[in-house]
Coordinates of C-alpha atoms and ligand atoms in Angstrom, one line a residue:
X76 CA 68.2 141.2 -30.7
X77 CA 70.2 141.9 -33.7
X78 CA 70.3 139.5 -36.7
X79 CA 74.0 139.9 -37.2
X80 CA 75.5 138.5 -34.0
X81 CA 78.3 136.6 -35.9
X82 CA 80.0 139.8 -37.0
X83 CA 82.9 141.3 -35.2
X84 CA 81.7 143.6 -32.5
X85 CA 85.1 144.8 -31.4
X86 CA 85.9 148.5 -31.9
X87 CA 89.0 149.1 -34.0
X88 CA 88.8 145.6 -35.3
X89 CA 88.1 146.9 -38.8
X90 CA 91.8 147.5 -39.1
X91 CA 92.7 143.8 -39.0
X92 CA 89.5 142.1 -40.1
X93 CA 88.0 141.9 -43.5
X94 CA 84.4 143.1 -43.0
X95 CA 81.9 141.5 -45.4
X96 CA 79.4 143.9 -46.9
X97 CA 76.5 142.2 -45.3
X98 CA 77.9 143.0 -41.9
X99 CA 77.5 146.7 -42.3
X100 CA 74.2 148.6 -41.8
X101 CA 73.3 151.3 -44.2
X102 CA 70.7 154.0 -44.6
X103 CA 69.2 151.9 -47.4
X104 CA 68.0 149.4 -44.7
X105 CA 65.9 151.6 -42.5
X106 CA 62.8 150.0 -41.0
X107 CA 59.4 151.5 -41.6
X108 CA 59.4 152.9 -38.1
X109 CA 62.8 154.5 -38.7
X110 CA 61.6 156.0 -42.0
X111 CA 58.7 157.5 -40.2
X112 CA 61.0 159.0 -37.7
X113 CA 63.2 160.4 -40.4
X114 CA 60.3 161.9 -42.4
X115 CA 58.6 163.5 -39.5
X116 CA 61.9 165.0 -38.3
X117 CA 62.6 166.4 -41.7
X118 CA 59.1 167.7 -42.1
X119 CA 59.2 169.4 -38.8
X120 CA 62.5 171.2 -39.6
X121 CA 61.2 172.3 -43.1
X122 CA 58.0 173.6 -41.5
X123 CA 59.1 175.1 -38.2
X124 CA 62.8 175.9 -38.5
X125 CA 63.9 176.7 -42.0
X126 CA 61.3 179.6 -42.5
X127 CA 62.7 181.3 -39.4
X128 CA 66.3 181.4 -40.7
X129 CA 66.6 185.2 -40.1
X130 CA 65.4 185.0 -36.5
X131 CA 67.8 182.2 -35.8
X132 CA 70.6 184.3 -37.1
X133 CA 69.7 187.3 -35.0
X134 CA 70.3 185.8 -31.5
X135 CA 66.7 184.8 -30.9
X136 CA 67.4 182.5 -28.0
X137 CA 63.7 182.3 -27.1
X138 CA 63.0 180.9 -30.5
X139 CA 65.5 178.1 -29.9
X140 CA 63.9 177.4 -26.5
X141 CA 60.4 177.4 -28.0
X142 CA 61.4 175.1 -30.8
X143 CA 63.0 172.7 -28.3
X144 CA 59.8 172.7 -26.4
X145 CA 57.9 171.7 -29.6
X146 CA 60.5 168.9 -30.2
X147 CA 59.7 167.7 -26.7
X148 CA 56.0 167.7 -27.3
X149 CA 56.6 165.6 -30.4
X150 CA 58.7 163.0 -28.5
X151 CA 62.0 163.9 -30.2
X152 CA 63.8 164.7 -26.9
X153 CA 63.1 161.2 -25.5
X154 CA 64.2 159.1 -28.4
X155 CA 67.0 157.4 -26.4
X156 CA 65.3 157.5 -23.0
X157 CA 63.7 154.2 -22.0
X158 CA 59.8 154.2 -21.9
X159 CA 59.8 153.6 -18.1
X160 CA 61.3 157.1 -17.8
X161 CA 58.9 158.8 -20.2
X162 CA 60.9 158.4 -23.4
X163 CA 60.5 156.3 -26.6
X164 CA 63.2 153.9 -25.8
X165 CA 64.5 153.5 -29.3
X166 CA 67.7 152.0 -30.4
X167 CA 71.0 153.7 -31.2
X168 CA 70.4 153.9 -35.0
X169 CA 67.1 155.6 -34.5
X170 CA 68.7 158.1 -32.1
X171 CA 71.3 158.8 -34.8
X172 CA 68.5 159.3 -37.4
X173 CA 66.7 161.8 -35.2
X174 CA 69.9 163.7 -34.6
X175 CA 70.7 163.6 -38.3
X176 CA 67.4 164.9 -39.6
X177 CA 66.7 167.4 -36.8
X178 CA 70.1 169.1 -37.1
X179 CA 70.3 170.1 -40.7
X180 CA 68.0 173.1 -40.7
X181 CA 69.8 175.2 -38.2
X182 CA 73.0 175.0 -36.3
X183 CA 71.7 176.7 -33.2
X184 CA 68.9 174.2 -32.8
X185 CA 71.3 171.4 -33.6
X186 CA 73.5 172.4 -30.7
X187 CA 70.7 172.9 -28.3
X188 CA 69.3 169.5 -29.3
X189 CA 72.7 167.8 -29.1
X190 CA 73.6 169.3 -25.7
X191 CA 70.2 168.5 -24.2
X192 CA 69.7 164.9 -25.5
X193 CA 73.4 164.0 -25.4
X194 CA 75.6 165.4 -22.8
X195 CA 72.7 167.0 -20.8
X196 CA 70.7 163.8 -20.4
X197 CA 73.0 160.9 -20.9
X198 CA 75.1 161.2 -17.7
X199 CA 71.9 160.7 -15.7
X200 CA 70.7 157.9 -18.0
X201 CA 74.0 156.1 -17.9
X202 CA 75.2 156.8 -14.4
X203 CA 72.2 157.9 -12.4
X204 CA 70.7 156.0 -9.5
X205 CA 67.1 154.7 -9.9
X206 CA 65.9 157.7 -7.8
X207 CA 67.8 160.2 -9.9
X208 CA 66.5 158.7 -13.2
X209 CA 62.9 158.7 -11.9
X210 CA 63.3 162.2 -10.7
X211 CA 64.9 163.8 -13.8
X212 CA 64.6 161.8 -16.9
X213 CA 60.8 162.2 -17.5
X214 CA 61.2 166.0 -17.5
X215 CA 64.2 165.8 -19.8
X216 CA 62.6 163.3 -22.1
X217 CA 59.6 165.5 -22.7
X218 CA 61.1 168.9 -22.7
X219 CA 59.4 169.9 -19.6
X220 CA 63.0 170.8 -18.5
X221 CA 66.1 171.2 -20.4
X222 CA 69.6 169.9 -19.6
X223 CA 73.1 171.4 -19.8
X224 CA 76.6 170.0 -19.2
X225 CA 79.2 172.0 -17.3
X226 CA 82.7 170.6 -17.8
X227 CA 84.8 173.3 -19.5
X228 CA 86.4 176.0 -17.3
X229 CA 88.4 179.1 -18.3
X230 CA 91.6 177.2 -17.6
X231 CA 90.5 173.7 -18.3
X232 CA 89.3 173.0 -21.8
X233 CA 90.9 170.0 -23.6
X234 CA 92.6 169.2 -20.2
X235 CA 89.1 168.8 -18.7
X236 CA 90.2 166.9 -15.6
X237 CA 92.3 169.9 -14.5
X238 CA 89.3 172.0 -13.5
X239 CA 89.5 174.2 -10.4
X240 CA 85.8 173.9 -9.4
X241 CA 85.7 172.5 -5.9
X242 CA 83.2 170.6 -3.8
X243 CA 83.3 170.2 -0.1
X244 CA 80.9 168.2 2.1
X245 CA 79.0 170.4 4.5
X246 CA 79.4 170.0 8.2
X247 CA 76.1 168.3 8.6
X248 CA 77.0 165.9 5.8
X249 CA 73.8 166.8 3.9
X250 CA 75.2 168.9 1.1
X251 CA 78.2 169.5 -1.1
X252 CA 79.2 173.1 -1.2
X253 CA 80.5 173.9 -4.7
X254 CA 82.6 176.9 -5.7
X255 CA 84.0 177.6 -9.1
X256 CA 83.2 178.6 -12.6
X257 CA 82.4 177.0 -16.0
X258 CA 82.6 178.4 -19.4
X259 CA 81.0 177.9 -22.8
X260 CA 78.0 176.1 -21.4
X261 CA 75.4 175.4 -24.1
X262 CA 71.7 175.8 -23.1
X263 CA 72.8 177.6 -20.0
X264 CA 70.3 180.4 -20.6
X265 CA 67.2 178.1 -20.4
X266 CA 68.4 174.8 -18.9
X267 CA 67.0 173.7 -15.6
X268 CA 69.1 170.7 -14.9
X269 CA 72.9 171.0 -15.0
X270 CA 75.5 168.2 -15.0
X271 CA 78.4 169.8 -13.1
X272 CA 81.8 168.4 -12.6
X273 CA 83.9 169.4 -9.6
X274 CA 86.8 168.0 -7.5
X275 CA 85.8 167.0 -4.0
X276 CA 88.5 168.3 -1.6
X277 CA 91.9 167.4 -3.0
X278 CA 90.7 164.5 -5.1
X279 CA 92.8 163.7 -8.2
X280 CA 89.7 163.4 -10.4
X281 CA 86.5 165.2 -10.9
X282 CA 83.1 164.0 -9.7
X283 CA 79.7 164.6 -11.3
X284 CA 76.8 166.3 -9.7
X285 CA 73.2 167.0 -10.8
X286 CA 72.3 170.7 -10.1
X287 CA 68.9 172.3 -10.4
X288 CA 68.6 175.8 -11.7
X289 CA 67.0 177.4 -8.7
X290 CA 69.9 176.2 -6.4
X291 CA 71.1 179.0 -4.3
X292 CA 74.6 180.2 -5.3
X293 CA 74.1 179.4 -9.0
X294 CA 74.5 182.4 -11.4
X295 CA 75.1 183.0 -15.0
X296 CA 77.1 185.2 -17.3
X297 CA 75.7 187.1 -20.3
X298 CA 75.2 185.3 -23.6
X299 CA 78.5 184.9 -25.5
X300 CA 78.7 186.6 -28.9
X301 CA 79.8 183.9 -31.3
X302 CA 80.9 183.4 -34.9
X303 CA 78.1 181.0 -35.5
X304 CA 75.2 179.1 -33.9
X305 CA 74.1 182.5 -32.9
X306 CA 70.8 181.5 -31.3
X307 CA 72.3 178.8 -29.3
X308 CA 72.5 179.9 -25.7
X309 CA 76.2 179.8 -24.4
X310 CA 77.0 181.3 -21.1
X311 CA 79.4 181.1 -18.2
X312 CA 78.1 179.5 -15.1
X313 CA 79.2 180.5 -11.6
X314 CA 79.0 178.5 -8.4
X315 CA 79.2 180.6 -5.2
X316 CA 78.9 178.4 -2.1
X317 CA 76.3 176.5 -4.1
X318 CA 74.6 173.8 -1.9
X319 CA 73.9 170.6 -3.7
X320 CA 72.2 167.8 -1.8
X321 CA 74.5 164.7 -1.3
X322 CA 72.0 162.5 -3.1
X323 CA 72.7 164.5 -6.3
X324 CA 76.2 163.2 -6.6
X325 CA 76.3 161.3 -9.9
X326 CA 77.9 157.9 -10.1
X327 CA 80.8 157.5 -7.8
X328 CA 83.2 160.0 -6.2
X329 CA 86.3 160.5 -8.4
X330 CA 84.6 158.9 -11.3
X331 CA 83.4 162.1 -13.1
X332 CA 86.0 162.1 -15.7
X333 CA 84.8 158.6 -16.9
X334 CA 81.2 160.0 -17.0
X335 CA 82.4 163.0 -18.9
X336 CA 84.4 160.9 -21.4
X337 CA 81.7 158.3 -22.0
X338 CA 79.0 160.9 -22.5
X339 CA 81.4 162.6 -24.9
X340 CA 81.9 159.3 -26.8
X341 CA 78.2 159.3 -27.6
X342 CA 78.2 163.0 -28.2
X343 CA 81.0 162.6 -30.8
X344 CA 79.2 160.0 -33.0
X345 CA 76.0 162.0 -32.7
X346 CA 77.9 165.1 -33.7
X347 CA 78.8 163.3 -36.9
X348 CA 75.1 162.5 -37.5
X349 CA 74.2 166.1 -36.7
X350 CA 76.3 167.2 -39.6
X351 CA 74.8 165.0 -42.2
X352 CA 71.6 166.7 -43.1
X353 CA 73.4 170.1 -43.0
X354 CA 75.6 168.7 -45.8
X355 CA 72.6 167.5 -47.8
X356 CA 70.9 170.9 -47.5
X357 CA 74.1 172.7 -48.6
X358 CA 74.3 170.4 -51.7
X359 CA 70.6 171.1 -52.5
X360 CA 71.1 174.9 -52.2
X361 CA 74.3 174.8 -54.2
X362 CA 72.9 172.7 -57.1
X363 CA 69.8 174.8 -57.3
X364 CA 71.8 178.0 -57.4
X365 CA 74.3 176.5 -59.9
X366 CA 71.4 175.5 -62.2
X367 CA 69.8 179.0 -62.0
X368 CA 72.8 181.2 -62.1
X369 CA 73.9 182.1 -65.7
X370 CA 77.4 183.4 -66.7
X371 CA 78.8 183.4 -70.2
X372 CA 75.3 182.7 -71.4
X373 CA 74.9 179.3 -69.7
X374 CA 74.1 177.9 -66.2
X375 CA 77.2 177.7 -64.1
X376 CA 76.3 174.1 -63.4
X377 CA 77.6 173.3 -66.9
X378 CA 81.1 174.3 -66.0
X379 CA 83.5 171.5 -65.0
X380 CA 84.9 173.6 -62.2
X381 CA 81.5 173.8 -60.5
X382 CA 80.5 170.2 -61.4
X383 CA 83.6 168.9 -59.7
X384 CA 82.6 170.7 -56.5
X385 CA 79.1 169.2 -56.7
X386 CA 80.4 165.7 -57.3
X387 CA 82.8 166.0 -54.3
X388 CA 80.1 167.3 -52.0
X389 CA 77.7 164.5 -52.9
X390 CA 80.5 161.9 -52.5
X391 CA 81.3 163.4 -49.1
X392 CA 77.7 162.9 -48.0
X393 CA 77.6 159.3 -49.2
X394 CA 80.8 158.5 -47.4
X395 CA 79.8 160.3 -44.2
X396 CA 76.5 158.5 -44.0
X397 CA 78.2 155.2 -44.7
X398 CA 80.6 155.5 -41.8
X399 CA 78.1 157.0 -39.4
X400 CA 75.4 154.4 -39.7
X401 CA 77.8 151.5 -39.9
X402 CA 79.2 152.5 -36.5
X403 CA 75.8 153.3 -35.1
X404 CA 74.5 149.8 -35.8
X405 CA 77.7 148.2 -34.5
X406 CA 77.1 150.0 -31.2
X407 CA 73.5 149.0 -31.2
X408 CA 74.4 145.3 -31.9
X409 CA 77.0 145.4 -29.2
X410 CA 74.5 146.7 -26.7
X411 CA 72.0 144.0 -27.8
X412 CA 74.7 141.3 -27.4
X413 CA 75.6 142.5 -23.9
X414 CA 72.0 142.6 -22.8
X415 CA 71.4 139.1 -24.3
X416 CA 74.4 138.0 -22.1
X417 CA 72.6 139.2 -19.0
X418 CA 74.0 142.7 -18.6
X419 CA 71.5 145.4 -17.5
X420 CA 70.6 147.9 -20.2
X421 CA 72.3 150.9 -18.6
X422 CA 75.7 149.1 -18.3
X423 CA 75.4 147.6 -21.8
X424 CA 74.8 151.0 -23.3
X425 CA 77.9 152.3 -21.7
X426 CA 80.0 149.4 -22.7
X427 CA 78.6 149.4 -26.2
X428 CA 79.5 153.0 -26.8
X429 CA 82.9 152.7 -25.1
X430 CA 83.7 149.7 -27.4
X431 CA 83.4 151.9 -30.5
X432 CA 85.0 155.0 -29.1
X433 CA 87.7 154.9 -31.7
X434 CA 85.1 154.9 -34.5
X435 CA 83.2 157.7 -32.7
X436 CA 86.3 159.9 -32.7
X437 CA 87.1 159.1 -36.4
X438 CA 83.6 160.1 -37.4
X439 CA 83.5 163.3 -35.3
X440 CA 86.7 164.5 -37.0
X441 CA 86.0 163.3 -40.6
X442 CA 82.4 164.5 -40.8
X443 CA 83.0 167.9 -39.1
X444 CA 86.0 168.7 -41.2
X445 CA 84.1 167.7 -44.3
X446 CA 81.1 169.7 -43.4
X447 CA 83.2 172.8 -43.1
X448 CA 84.7 172.1 -46.5
X449 CA 81.3 171.4 -48.1
X450 CA 80.0 174.8 -46.7
X451 CA 83.1 176.5 -48.0
X452 CA 82.6 175.1 -51.5
X453 CA 79.0 176.0 -51.2
X454 CA 80.0 179.7 -50.7
X455 CA 82.3 179.4 -53.7
X456 CA 79.5 178.1 -55.9
X457 CA 77.4 181.1 -54.9
X458 CA 80.3 183.4 -55.8
X459 CA 79.8 186.9 -54.3
X460 CA 76.4 186.0 -53.2
X461 CA 77.9 183.2 -51.1
X462 CA 79.5 185.9 -48.9
X463 CA 76.2 187.6 -48.3
X464 CA 74.1 186.9 -45.2
X465 CA 71.1 187.0 -47.5
X466 CA 72.2 183.6 -49.0
X467 CA 72.2 180.4 -47.0
X468 CA 75.9 179.5 -47.3
X469 CA 77.3 182.2 -45.1
X470 CA 75.5 180.9 -42.0
X471 CA 76.1 177.3 -42.9
X472 CA 79.8 178.0 -43.0
X473 CA 79.9 179.9 -39.7
X474 CA 77.8 177.2 -38.0
X475 CA 79.9 174.4 -39.3
X476 CA 83.0 175.9 -37.7
X477 CA 82.1 174.9 -34.1
X478 CA 81.8 171.2 -35.0
X479 CA 85.6 171.1 -35.2
X480 CA 86.0 172.5 -31.7
X481 CA 83.4 171.2 -29.2
X482 CA 82.9 167.6 -28.1
X483 CA 86.8 167.5 -27.9
X484 CA 88.6 169.4 -30.6
X485 CA 89.5 167.6 -33.8
X486 CA 93.2 167.5 -32.8
X487 CA 92.3 165.9 -29.4
X488 CA 90.0 163.4 -31.1
X489 CA 92.7 162.5 -33.7
X490 CA 95.2 161.9 -30.9
X491 CA 92.6 160.0 -28.9
X492 CA 91.6 157.6 -31.7
X493 CA 95.2 156.4 -32.3
X494 CA 96.0 156.5 -28.5
X495 CA 92.9 154.3 -27.8
X496 CA 94.0 151.8 -30.5
X497 CA 97.4 151.5 -28.9
X498 CA 95.9 151.1 -25.4
X499 CA 93.5 148.4 -26.6
X500 CA 96.5 146.6 -28.1
X501 CA 98.5 146.9 -24.9
X502 CA 95.5 145.6 -22.9
X503 CA 95.1 142.6 -25.2
X504 CA 91.7 143.7 -26.3
X505 CA 92.7 144.1 -29.9
X506 CA 95.6 142.2 -31.6
X507 CA 97.3 144.7 -33.8
X508 CA 100.8 143.3 -33.0
X509 CA 100.5 140.0 -34.9
X510 CA 99.2 141.7 -38.1
X511 CA 101.8 144.4 -37.8
X512 CA 104.6 141.8 -37.6
X513 CA 103.1 140.0 -40.6
X514 CA 103.3 143.2 -42.5
X515 CA 106.9 143.6 -41.5
X516 CA 107.6 140.1 -42.8
X517 CA 105.8 140.8 -46.0
X518 CA 107.9 143.9 -46.5
X519 CA 111.1 141.7 -46.5
X520 CA 109.5 139.2 -48.9
X521 CA 109.3 139.3 -52.6
X522 CA 106.0 140.8 -53.8
X523 CA 103.7 138.5 -55.6
X524 CA 103.4 139.0 -59.4
X525 CA 100.1 137.0 -59.7
X526 CA 97.3 138.9 -61.4
X527 CA 94.3 138.7 -59.1
X528 CA 90.8 138.2 -60.4
X529 CA 89.0 141.5 -59.9
X530 CA 85.9 140.6 -61.9
X531 CA 83.5 140.9 -58.9
X532 CA 82.0 144.3 -58.1
X533 CA 84.5 146.5 -56.1
X534 CA 86.8 143.5 -55.4
X535 CA 89.8 145.5 -56.4
X536 CA 88.7 148.4 -54.2
X537 CA 88.4 146.0 -51.3
X538 CA 91.9 144.6 -52.0
X539 CA 93.2 148.2 -52.1
X540 CA 91.6 148.9 -48.7
X541 CA 93.2 145.7 -47.3
X542 CA 96.5 147.0 -48.3
X543 CA 95.9 150.5 -46.9
X544 CA 95.4 148.8 -43.5
X545 CA 98.9 147.4 -44.0
X546 CA 100.1 151.0 -44.4
X547 CA 98.6 151.9 -41.1
X548 CA 100.2 148.9 -39.4
X549 CA 103.5 149.4 -41.0
X550 CA 103.8 153.1 -40.1
X551 CA 102.3 153.0 -36.7
X552 CA 104.0 149.7 -35.8
X553 CA 107.5 151.0 -36.8
X554 CA 106.9 154.4 -35.0
X555 CA 105.7 152.6 -31.9
X556 CA 108.8 150.3 -31.9
X557 CA 111.0 153.3 -32.2
X558 CA 109.4 155.6 -29.6
X559 CA 107.8 153.0 -27.3
X560 CA 106.6 154.8 -24.1
X561 CA 107.5 158.2 -25.7
X562 CA 105.0 157.6 -28.5
X563 CA 102.4 159.8 -26.8
X564 CA 104.7 162.8 -27.3
X565 CA 105.1 162.3 -31.0
X566 CA 102.0 164.3 -32.0
X567 CA 103.1 164.9 -35.6
X568 CA 103.3 161.2 -36.2
X569 CA 100.1 160.5 -34.3
X570 CA 98.3 162.9 -36.5
X571 CA 99.7 161.2 -39.6
X572 CA 98.5 157.9 -38.3
X573 CA 95.1 159.3 -37.5
X574 CA 94.7 160.6 -41.1
X575 CA 95.5 157.1 -42.4
X576 CA 93.1 155.5 -39.9
X577 CA 90.2 157.9 -40.7
X578 CA 90.6 157.5 -44.4
X579 CA 90.6 153.7 -44.1
X580 CA 87.5 153.5 -42.0
X581 CA 85.5 155.9 -44.1
X582 CA 86.7 154.6 -47.5
X583 CA 85.9 151.0 -46.4
X584 CA 82.4 152.0 -45.2
X585 CA 81.6 153.7 -48.5
X586 CA 82.9 150.7 -50.6
X587 CA 80.9 148.2 -48.5
X588 CA 77.8 150.3 -48.7
X589 CA 78.1 150.6 -52.5
X590 CA 78.8 146.8 -52.8
X591 CA 75.8 145.9 -50.6
X592 CA 73.2 147.9 -52.4
X593 CA 74.3 149.2 -55.8
X594 CA 75.2 148.0 -59.2
X595 CA 78.5 148.5 -61.1
X596 CA 77.1 151.3 -63.3
X597 CA 75.5 153.2 -60.3
X598 CA 76.5 156.7 -59.2
X599 CA 77.0 155.2 -55.7
X600 CA 79.7 152.9 -56.9
X601 CA 81.3 155.8 -58.7
X602 CA 81.3 157.8 -55.4
X603 CA 82.9 155.0 -53.4
X604 CA 85.6 154.7 -56.1
X605 CA 86.2 158.5 -56.3
X606 CA 86.5 158.7 -52.5
X607 CA 88.8 155.7 -52.4
X608 CA 91.1 157.3 -55.0
X609 CA 91.3 160.5 -52.9
X610 CA 91.7 158.5 -49.7
X611 CA 94.7 156.6 -51.2
X612 CA 96.3 160.0 -52.2
X613 CA 95.8 161.4 -48.7
X614 CA 97.2 158.2 -47.1
X615 CA 100.3 158.4 -49.3
X616 CA 101.0 162.0 -48.2
X617 CA 100.4 161.2 -44.5
X618 CA 102.4 158.0 -44.5
X619 CA 105.3 159.4 -46.5
X620 CA 105.6 162.4 -44.2
X621 CA 105.8 160.1 -41.2
X622 CA 108.2 157.6 -42.8
X623 CA 110.7 160.2 -44.0
X624 CA 110.6 161.9 -40.6
X625 CA 111.3 159.0 -38.3
X626 CA 112.9 156.3 -40.4
X627 CA 116.4 156.5 -41.9
X628 CA 118.6 154.5 -44.4
X629 CA 117.5 151.0 -45.3
X630 CA 114.5 151.1 -43.0
X631 CA 113.2 154.2 -44.7
X632 CA 113.8 152.8 -48.2
X633 CA 112.1 149.6 -47.3
X634 CA 109.0 151.4 -45.9
X635 CA 108.8 153.8 -48.8
X636 CA 108.9 150.8 -51.2
X637 CA 106.2 149.1 -49.0
X638 CA 104.1 152.3 -49.2
X639 CA 104.3 152.2 -53.0
X640 CA 103.3 148.5 -53.0
X641 CA 100.5 148.9 -50.5
X642 CA 98.9 151.9 -52.2
X643 CA 98.6 150.5 -55.7
X644 CA 95.3 150.9 -57.3
X645 CA 96.1 149.2 -60.6
X646 CA 92.9 149.6 -62.6
X647 CA 92.2 153.0 -61.2
X648 CA 89.1 154.4 -62.8
X649 CA 89.1 157.5 -64.9
X650 CA 88.7 160.0 -62.2
X651 CA 87.4 162.9 -64.3
X652 CA 84.9 160.6 -65.9
X653 CA 83.7 159.4 -62.5
X654 CA 83.4 162.9 -61.2
X655 CA 81.5 163.9 -64.3
X656 CA 79.1 161.0 -63.9
X657 CA 78.4 161.9 -60.3
X658 CA 78.0 165.6 -61.1
X659 CA 75.6 164.9 -64.0
X660 CA 73.4 162.9 -61.6
X661 CA 73.2 165.5 -58.9
X662 CA 73.0 168.5 -61.2
X663 CA 70.0 166.9 -62.8
X664 CA 68.4 165.7 -59.6
X665 CA 69.0 169.0 -57.8
X666 CA 69.4 167.6 -54.3
X667 CA 71.1 164.6 -52.6
Ligands
LIG1615 C1 79.9 177.4 -28.8 C2 80.5 176.4 -27.8 C3 79.7 175.6 -27.0 C4 80.3 174.8 -26.1 N1 79.5 174.0 -25.3 C5 80.0 173.4 -24.2 C6 79.2 172.7 -23.2 O1 77.9 172.7 -23.3 N2 79.7 172.2 -22.1 C7 81.1 172.2 -21.9 O2 81.6 171.7 -20.9 N3 81.9 172.8 -22.8 C8 81.4 173.4 -23.9 N4 82.2 174.0 -24.9 C9 83.7 173.9 -24.6 C10 84.4 173.1 -25.6 O3 84.2 171.8 -25.4 C11 85.9 173.5 -25.5 O4 86.0 174.8 -26.1 C12 86.8 172.6 -26.2 O5 86.9 171.3 -25.5 C13 88.3 173.1 -26.3 O6 88.7 173.6 -25.1 P1 89.3 175.1 -25.1 O7 88.4 176.0 -25.7 O8 89.7 175.4 -23.7 O9 90.6 175.0 -26.0 P2 92.1 174.5 -25.6 O10 92.0 173.3 -24.8 O11 92.8 175.7 -24.9 O12 92.7 174.3 -26.9 C14 93.3 175.3 -27.8 C15 94.0 174.6 -29.0 O13 95.0 173.7 -28.5 C16 94.8 172.4 -28.9 N5 95.2 171.5 -27.8 C17 94.9 171.5 -26.5 N6 95.4 170.5 -25.9 C18 96.2 169.8 -26.7 C19 97.0 168.6 -26.7 N7 97.1 167.9 -25.6 N8 97.5 168.2 -27.8 C20 97.4 168.9 -29.0 N9 96.6 170.0 -29.1 C21 96.0 170.4 -28.0 C22 93.3 172.3 -29.2 O14 93.1 171.3 -30.2 C23 93.0 173.7 -29.8 O15 93.4 173.7 -31.1 C24 81.7 174.8 -25.9 C25 82.5 175.6 -26.7 C26 81.9 176.4 -27.6 C27 82.8 177.4 -28.3

């Protein structure tokens, strides 16, 4: 049971509640067991994956499969799976750790691992019957068999519930006969257990099925030739009168979309974790190169232009870690709370992840966008060599690109996060209305001219974040009032709102992490401040764009004045000095 049961365990609540630093979990607090998991994952990747970079880049699918088998032998495929089904039964944070440190060495392996342990295994773990779990999980947990997840179709990608794959009960009632086609299926080349979604008869929604590889009528396309993750197997999957036993229906009929979404919720937060070690490795390569490469008679790491990039990369990692592990522990605590309340573990796991689906979407978008940017700057630090396949940045950049597309594109996740917040409010699960009205009132009032006491570490930064939350409430509240039921169609505005939302969650996570563990003169506090400064600037752009587009006259003037008031960072630190301090630390250290 968690030791932090008093904290808020409501997803999205961070927007209206002040989170004390002691309520967030950080990487600084790993248990000895978790540290062992982290170190053995990292050691495995350094030993078994990194030296084979060239093979992974040359479409060596067999190498990916063989490495996955090794991971199975070491227990890494069963981290989440309960012991009774052959796994290690570890908590959510440990699952994130494994995903983090196993994914940095190579994007193809990261995808194979994520697809197998996440969307390939979770649907059975979360929705399977006892018989299904006993039959399939032990093989999946040990790597005896691999899993794949077949949702996307040629005409049904983001609109996943619109698939044309059909299932029909056989005349003797013993089988479902499935016909259709899936596309972009990771692990399809070597998986033996497939989670397949199809519509039974003329059902409105899809239903999940467990399909074994040797099922008659199941065939595969050739390997796709891809921009990145070149040794990750990705194929089309065809069903031609494929006979699936009725007992392999997963969950309930018509409930497949829920299975798909809930599995993706977990997949999304794990995708954030899966990007973290990649970012750390890019930084290590980039600083090493910058220290060795000489131009104009000195190492390029002495140039401010390069140091700025290194400081920003390191800051991005600090922030990404802060948000990812904060949300992971919140999910774990929620699961523990539900189990303590009498809920069975399977149900609790589902509800725990569902509760923090907003945070999972925020993390997926923020970390995958940032990883692409980090890899891009990595190439820039390498100059011409960055463009060469002989240097590590080229593959890192290509591999990072997919993170913004799968597990729901970043556009879809941005829209989803804001949409889910609105839905939670409508359902009374989260009270955004009262705080939004309070912000409206504050806008009409006269601003206080009191000078607050900001002597405590990061107290001004926390006050800034509290005000940024008002920006979100002001902009989204006013837009919602204007468009009401039509809000869903206002994608430009929803994207603006999502940018504000993402920046708030990540900036707050970084500030709380820094406050919890580091001193005023630390590089971590500097990173939290640098990130907050940038977050404020991004929020100003996103909010202003929204306000001047949907509000007019007095309302627009009042909101723009509110925006100025709520984005004040009075004693803003010297940003160049902060950047230089961070750069100096990492240039000397040579890695994150
Ligand atoms: C390498 C790789 C591996 C994959 N692995 C798997 C897997 O294992 N299993 C699986 O089922 N799928 C897998 N996918 C599929 C992946 O999840 C989809 O590609 C993704 O969901 C997007 O669907 P789509 O490609 O059809 O794009 P579309 O849905 O056609 O989207 C095209 C563009 O339109 C935007 N868009 C679409 N709808 C909206 C909307 N309502 N509002 C605003 N913008 C919108 C998208 O954001 C995107 O920018 C994989 C894909 C790749 C490339």
